[in-house]
CSV table of C-alpha atoms and ligand atoms in Angstrom, one decimal:
chain,number,residue,atom,x,y,z
A,1,MET,CA,-5.9,-27.5,3.2
A,2,LEU,CA,-4.0,-24.3,2.6
A,3,THR,CA,-3.8,-23.7,-1.1
A,4,ILE,CA,-1.9,-20.9,-2.9
A,5,THR,CA,-2.8,-20.2,-6.5
A,6,PRO,CA,-1.0,-17.6,-8.6
A,7,LEU,CA,-3.2,-14.8,-9.9
A,8,HIS,CA,-0.7,-13.2,-12.4
A,9,PRO,CA,2.3,-14.5,-14.3
A,10,LEU,CA,4.7,-12.5,-12.1
A,11,PHE,CA,3.2,-11.9,-8.6
A,12,ALA,CA,0.0,-12.0,-6.6
A,13,ALA,CA,-1.7,-15.2,-5.3
A,14,ARG,CA,-5.0,-16.4,-3.9
A,15,VAL,CA,-5.0,-18.2,-0.5
A,16,THR,CA,-7.8,-20.6,0.2
A,17,GLY,CA,-8.5,-23.4,2.7
A,18,LEU,CA,-8.5,-21.4,5.9
A,19,ASP,CA,-10.9,-19.4,8.0
A,20,LEU,CA,-9.3,-16.4,9.6
A,21,ASN,CA,-12.0,-16.5,12.4
A,22,ASN,CA,-10.2,-19.6,13.7
A,23,ALA,CA,-6.8,-19.4,15.4
A,24,LEU,CA,-4.0,-20.2,12.9
A,25,ASP,CA,-1.3,-22.6,13.9
A,26,ASP,CA,2.3,-21.6,13.5
A,27,ALA,CA,2.9,-23.9,10.5
A,28,VAL,CA,0.0,-22.4,8.6
A,29,PHE,CA,1.0,-18.9,9.4
A,30,ALA,CA,4.6,-19.6,8.3
A,31,ALA,CA,3.3,-20.8,4.9
A,32,ILE,CA,1.3,-17.6,4.6
A,33,SER,CA,4.2,-15.5,5.6
A,34,ASP,CA,6.4,-17.2,3.0
A,35,ALA,CA,3.8,-16.7,0.3
A,36,PHE,CA,3.6,-13.0,1.3
A,37,ASP,CA,7.4,-12.6,0.8
A,38,ARG,CA,7.2,-14.4,-2.5
A,39,TYR,CA,4.0,-13.1,-4.1
A,40,SER,CA,3.8,-9.5,-2.6
A,41,VAL,CA,-0.1,-9.5,-2.9
A,42,LEU,CA,-2.2,-12.2,-1.3
A,43,VAL,CA,-6.0,-12.4,-1.7
A,44,PHE,CA,-8.0,-14.3,0.9
A,45,PRO,CA,-11.5,-14.8,-0.4
A,46,GLN,CA,-14.6,-15.2,1.7
A,47,GLN,CA,-13.2,-14.0,5.0
A,48,LYS,CA,-16.2,-12.7,6.9
A,49,ILE,CA,-14.3,-11.0,9.7
A,50,ASP,CA,-14.9,-8.2,12.1
A,51,ASP,CA,-12.4,-5.5,13.2
A,52,ALA,CA,-11.1,-7.4,16.1
A,53,THR,CA,-10.3,-10.5,14.0
A,54,GLN,CA,-8.7,-8.4,11.3
A,55,ILE,CA,-6.5,-6.8,14.0
A,56,ARG,CA,-5.6,-10.2,15.5
A,57,PHE,CA,-4.6,-11.7,12.1
A,58,SER,CA,-2.7,-8.5,11.1
A,59,GLU,CA,-0.7,-8.5,14.3
A,60,ARG,CA,0.7,-11.9,13.4
A,61,PHE,CA,2.9,-10.0,11.0
A,62,GLY,CA,4.1,-7.5,13.6
A,63,PRO,CA,2.9,-4.4,15.5
A,64,LEU,CA,0.4,-2.3,13.7
A,65,GLU,CA,0.6,1.4,12.9
A,66,SER,CA,-1.7,3.8,14.6
A,67,THR,CA,-3.8,5.8,12.1
A,68,ARG,CA,-2.5,9.2,11.4
A,69,ALA,CA,-4.4,12.4,12.3
A,70,GLY,CA,-6.6,13.4,9.4
A,71,ALA,CA,-7.5,9.9,8.3
A,72,ASN,CA,-10.8,8.2,9.2
A,73,GLY,CA,-10.0,6.1,12.3
A,74,ALA,CA,-7.2,8.5,13.5
A,75,GLY,CA,-5.6,7.2,16.7
A,76,SER,CA,-6.9,3.6,16.3
A,77,LYS,CA,-5.4,0.6,14.5
A,78,LEU,CA,-8.0,0.9,11.7
A,79,ILE,CA,-8.4,3.1,8.6
A,80,VAL,CA,-12.0,3.1,7.4
A,81,LEU,CA,-12.5,3.9,3.7
A,82,THR,CA,-16.2,4.3,3.3
A,83,ASN,CA,-18.9,6.4,1.8
A,84,ILE,CA,-21.4,5.3,4.3
A,85,GLY,CA,-22.4,7.7,7.1
A,86,LEU,CA,-23.2,6.9,10.8
A,87,ASP,CA,-26.9,6.7,9.8
A,88,GLY,CA,-26.0,3.7,7.5
A,89,LYS,CA,-26.7,5.6,4.4
A,90,ILE,CA,-24.5,6.9,1.6
A,91,GLY,CA,-23.3,10.2,2.9
A,92,ALA,CA,-22.1,13.4,1.2
A,93,SER,CA,-18.3,13.2,1.4
A,94,SER,CA,-16.5,15.8,3.5
A,95,ASP,CA,-13.8,17.8,1.7
A,96,LYS,CA,-11.2,15.7,3.6
A,97,GLN,CA,-12.7,12.4,2.3
A,98,VAL,CA,-12.8,13.7,-1.2
A,99,LEU,CA,-9.1,14.6,-0.9
A,100,ASN,CA,-8.2,11.2,0.6
A,101,ASN,CA,-10.1,9.5,-2.1
A,102,LYS,CA,-8.4,11.4,-4.8
A,103,ALA,CA,-5.0,10.7,-3.2
A,104,ASN,CA,-5.8,7.0,-3.1
A,105,ARG,CA,-6.2,7.0,-6.9
A,106,ILE,CA,-2.6,8.0,-7.4
A,107,TRP,CA,0.0,5.1,-7.4
A,108,HIS,CA,1.4,5.0,-3.9
A,109,THR,CA,2.8,2.9,-1.1
A,110,ASP,CA,1.3,3.3,2.3
A,111,SER,CA,3.1,5.4,4.9
A,112,SER,CA,6.2,6.0,2.8
A,113,PHE,CA,6.1,9.5,4.4
A,114,LYS,CA,6.8,8.0,7.8
A,115,ALA,CA,10.4,7.6,9.1
A,116,VAL,CA,9.8,3.9,9.4
A,117,SER,CA,7.4,3.2,6.6
A,118,ALA,CA,4.8,0.4,6.6
A,119,ARG,CA,5.7,-3.1,5.8
A,120,ALA,CA,2.2,-4.5,4.9
A,121,SER,CA,-1.4,-3.4,4.6
A,122,LEU,CA,-4.5,-5.5,4.9
A,123,LEU,CA,-7.7,-4.3,3.3
A,124,SER,CA,-11.0,-6.1,4.1
A,125,ALA,CA,-14.0,-5.5,1.7
A,126,ARG,CA,-17.1,-5.3,4.0
A,127,GLU,CA,-19.3,-3.8,1.2
A,128,ILE,CA,-18.4,-3.3,-2.4
A,129,PRO,CA,-20.1,-1.5,-5.4
A,130,SER,CA,-21.7,-3.6,-8.1
A,131,GLN,CA,-19.2,-2.1,-10.6
A,132,GLY,CA,-15.9,-0.2,-10.3
A,133,GLY,CA,-13.8,0.4,-7.1
A,134,ASP,CA,-11.2,-2.2,-8.1
A,135,THR,CA,-7.7,-1.8,-6.6
A,136,GLU,CA,-4.6,-2.1,-8.8
A,137,TYR,CA,-1.2,-3.3,-7.7
A,138,ALA,CA,2.1,-2.7,-9.6
A,139,SER,CA,5.1,-4.8,-8.7
A,140,LEU,CA,8.1,-2.6,-8.4
A,141,ARG,CA,10.1,-5.7,-7.6
A,142,CYS,CA,9.4,-7.2,-11.0
A,143,ALA,CA,9.9,-3.7,-12.6
A,144,TYR,CA,13.3,-3.4,-10.9
A,145,ALA,CA,14.4,-6.8,-12.3
A,146,ALA,CA,13.4,-5.5,-15.8
A,147,LEU,CA,15.4,-2.3,-15.5
A,148,SER,CA,18.4,-1.8,-17.8
A,149,GLU,CA,21.8,-2.2,-16.1
A,150,ALA,CA,22.4,1.5,-16.7
A,151,ASP,CA,19.2,2.4,-14.7
A,152,LYS,CA,20.1,-0.1,-12.0
A,153,THR,CA,23.4,1.7,-11.6
A,154,LEU,CA,21.7,5.1,-11.7
A,155,VAL,CA,19.3,4.3,-8.8
A,156,GLU,CA,21.6,2.2,-6.6
A,157,ALA,CA,22.2,3.7,-3.2
A,158,ARG,CA,20.0,6.8,-4.0
A,159,VAL,CA,17.9,8.4,-1.4
A,160,ALA,CA,14.5,9.9,-2.1
A,161,ILE,CA,12.7,12.5,0.1
A,162,HIS,CA,9.1,11.5,0.7
A,163,ASP,CA,6.9,14.3,1.8
A,164,PHE,CA,3.2,14.0,2.7
A,165,THR,CA,2.6,17.7,2.7
A,166,TRP,CA,4.1,18.0,-0.8
A,167,SER,CA,2.1,15.0,-2.2
A,168,ARG,CA,-1.2,16.2,-0.7
A,169,SER,CA,-0.5,19.8,-1.8
A,170,ARG,CA,-0.3,18.5,-5.4
A,171,ILE,CA,-4.0,17.6,-5.0
A,172,ASP,CA,-5.2,20.5,-2.9
A,173,THR,CA,-3.0,22.7,-0.7
A,174,ALA,CA,-5.9,24.1,1.3
A,175,LEU,CA,-6.7,20.7,2.7
A,176,VAL,CA,-3.4,19.9,4.5
A,177,SER,CA,-3.9,21.1,8.0
A,178,ASP,CA,-1.1,22.6,10.1
A,179,ALA,CA,-1.3,19.7,12.5
A,180,GLU,CA,-0.7,17.2,9.6
A,181,ARG,CA,2.1,19.3,8.3
A,182,ALA,CA,3.8,19.3,11.7
A,183,ALA,CA,3.1,15.6,12.3
A,184,GLN,CA,4.7,14.5,8.9
A,185,PRO,CA,8.0,16.2,8.2
A,186,PRO,CA,9.8,15.0,5.1
A,187,VAL,CA,11.7,11.7,5.5
A,188,ARG,CA,14.5,10.0,3.7
A,189,GLN,CA,13.9,6.6,2.0
A,190,ALA,CA,16.1,4.3,-0.1
A,191,VAL,CA,15.1,4.3,-3.8
A,192,VAL,CA,16.0,0.6,-3.9
A,193,VAL,CA,15.0,-1.8,-1.2
A,194,ASP,CA,16.2,-5.4,-0.9
A,195,SER,CA,14.5,-8.6,0.2
A,196,ARG,CA,15.1,-12.3,0.0
A,197,TYR,CA,13.2,-12.3,-3.3
A,198,GLY,CA,15.3,-9.5,-4.8
A,199,LYS,CA,15.4,-5.8,-5.0
A,200,ALA,CA,12.5,-3.4,-5.7
A,201,LEU,CA,12.2,0.3,-6.6
A,202,TYR,CA,10.6,2.2,-3.7
A,203,LEU,CA,8.8,5.3,-4.9
A,204,GLY,CA,5.2,6.3,-5.2
A,205,ALA,CA,3.1,9.5,-4.8
A,206,HIS,CA,5.0,10.8,-1.8
A,207,ALA,CA,8.5,10.7,-3.4
A,208,HIS,CA,9.3,14.3,-4.0
A,209,TYR,CA,12.9,14.5,-5.1
A,210,ILE,CA,16.1,12.6,-5.0
A,211,GLU,CA,19.0,13.8,-2.9
A,212,GLY,CA,21.9,15.2,-4.8
A,213,MET,CA,19.7,16.0,-7.9
A,214,ASP,CA,17.9,19.2,-8.6
A,215,GLU,CA,14.1,19.2,-8.6
A,216,ALA,CA,13.7,19.1,-12.4
A,217,GLU,CA,16.2,16.2,-12.8
A,218,SER,CA,14.6,14.4,-9.8
A,219,ARG,CA,11.1,14.7,-11.2
A,220,ALA,CA,12.1,13.5,-14.6
A,221,LEU,CA,13.8,10.4,-13.1
A,222,ILE,CA,11.0,9.7,-10.7
A,223,ASP,CA,8.3,10.1,-13.4
A,224,ARG,CA,10.2,7.9,-15.8
A,225,LEU,CA,10.7,5.1,-13.2
A,226,MET,CA,7.1,5.3,-12.1
A,227,ALA,CA,5.9,5.1,-15.8
A,228,PHE,CA,8.2,2.1,-16.3
A,229,GLY,CA,7.1,0.4,-13.1
A,230,THR,CA,3.4,0.8,-13.8
A,231,GLN,CA,3.3,-0.7,-17.2
A,232,ASP,CA,0.4,-3.2,-17.8
A,233,ARG,CA,2.7,-6.2,-17.5
A,234,PHE,CA,3.6,-5.3,-13.9
A,235,ILE,CA,0.0,-4.8,-12.8
A,236,TYR,CA,-2.5,-7.1,-11.1
A,237,ARG,CA,-6.0,-5.5,-10.9
A,238,HIS,CA,-8.1,-6.8,-8.1
A,239,THR,CA,-11.9,-6.8,-8.7
A,240,TRP,CA,-13.3,-7.2,-5.2
A,241,SER,CA,-15.9,-9.7,-4.1
A,242,PRO,CA,-17.6,-9.2,-0.7
A,243,HIS,CA,-15.4,-10.3,2.2
A,244,ASP,CA,-12.2,-10.5,0.3
A,245,LEU,CA,-9.2,-9.6,2.4
A,246,VAL,CA,-6.1,-8.5,0.5
A,247,LEU,CA,-2.7,-8.3,2.1
A,248,TRP,CA,0.1,-6.5,0.3
A,249,ASP,CA,3.8,-5.8,0.7
A,250,ASN,CA,4.3,-2.0,0.7
A,251,ARG,CA,8.0,-2.5,0.0
A,252,ALA,CA,7.4,-4.5,-3.1
A,253,VAL,CA,4.3,-3.1,-4.8
A,254,LEU,CA,2.5,0.2,-5.4
A,255,HIS,CA,-1.3,0.3,-5.4
A,256,ARG,CA,-4.1,2.7,-6.3
A,257,ALA,CA,-7.9,2.8,-6.1
A,258,THR,CA,-10.0,3.1,-9.2
A,259,PRO,CA,-13.3,5.1,-9.5
A,260,PHE,CA,-16.8,4.0,-8.7
A,261,ALA,CA,-20.2,5.7,-8.5
A,262,THR,CA,-19.6,7.2,-5.0
A,263,SER,CA,-23.0,8.9,-4.7
A,264,ASN,CA,-25.2,5.9,-5.4
A,265,GLU,CA,-23.1,2.8,-4.7
A,266,ARG,CA,-21.9,1.7,-1.3
A,267,ARG,CA,-18.2,0.9,-0.6
A,268,HIS,CA,-16.9,0.1,2.9
A,269,MET,CA,-13.4,-1.1,3.3
A,270,VAL,CA,-11.3,-1.5,6.5
A,271,ARG,CA,-7.5,-1.4,6.5
A,272,THR,CA,-4.9,-2.4,9.0
A,273,THR,CA,-1.3,-1.5,8.5
A,274,VAL,CA,1.7,-3.5,9.7
A,275,ALA,CA,4.5,-1.2,10.8
A,276,GLY,CA,8.0,-1.6,9.2
A,277,ARG,CA,10.6,-3.4,11.2
A,278,ALA,CA,13.4,-1.0,10.2
A,279,PRO,CA,13.9,2.1,8.1
A,280,THR,CA,14.6,1.5,4.3
A,281,ILE,CA,18.0,3.0,4.7
A,282,ALA,CA,20.3,0.7,6.6
A,283,SER,CA,22.5,3.5,8.0
A,284,GLN,CA,19.5,5.1,9.6
A,285,SER,CA,18.8,2.0,11.6
A,286,ALA,CA,22.4,2.1,12.8
A,287,GLN,CA,21.9,5.7,13.8
A,288,ALA,CA,18.7,4.9,15.6
A,289,ALA,CA,20.4,2.1,17.5
A,290,GLU,CA,23.2,4.4,18.7
B,1,LIG,C1,-5.5,1.8,1.0
B,1,LIG,C2,-5.8,2.1,-0.4
B,1,LIG,C3,-7.3,1.6,-2.3
B,1,LIG,C4,-8.7,1.2,-2.5
B,1,LIG,O1,-6.4,1.2,1.6
B,1,LIG,O2,-4.4,2.0,1.4
B,1,LIG,O3,-5.0,2.8,-1.0
B,1,LIG,O4,-9.0,0.8,-3.6
B,1,LIG,N1,-7.0,1.6,-0.9
B,1,LIG,O5,-9.5,1.4,-1.5
B,2,LIG,MN1,-3.1,3.0,0.2
């Protein structure tokens, strides 16, 4: 029987009583989909799945993103986060992998630099280190609910410019290729997004500045909201077990990777990303429909 058990006082739940290798009937999927809307992070333990099964389950939520150029798995529906080389051994990381790993350790939401940003991500733990390599999630929906009325008014209807080149440049300018720069021009995103379970702040590493504010004022506000939203009380830290699959709502939570001993411990994770159904700014979907 499908069982949903909260993992944190505010959000995140464990889902047991199903095997994703079997076809899910519509009623079971509807219960999962409801739990996703409500809890923002769902952990499915002991799901020994292959890539095709991961893709099939992920597609129940909607069409998947294709992996951007410059990520491991570019052009496919998978992003592979691994320190294991083609020979099956722990490999020396390329400069690009080192950059991507560093980037993942900063609070972010996947694909917020795309015009239509991701709705959900699913990360499957194929191999995990004996220690470290946890993933943390911070609920910006719970954080929004805890904002002062003055701050809610301040952020309402604001637009942030999310810029992949800018966020990567903060880590290492030399490693953003011209092709990446051209493929990911800055995009506009709402600072507050709504859902049936309430509003959430929508920020993260790619949020560069806020329209109508100068850079210093924008940075101060973004940094303050990020610090507020990533307080311990809004964080669920996931310690992986082998074959966990974790699904999260990119429009409700931020996430970040934590360190592990990359040169002597194996970690192999496979991600699929469910595309957004609409831009975060309602007027942009109206424009797109014109
Ligand atoms: C991701 C990600 C963090 C991790 O897959 O999008 O940010 O801990 N992963 O691997
Ligand atoms: Mn990520």
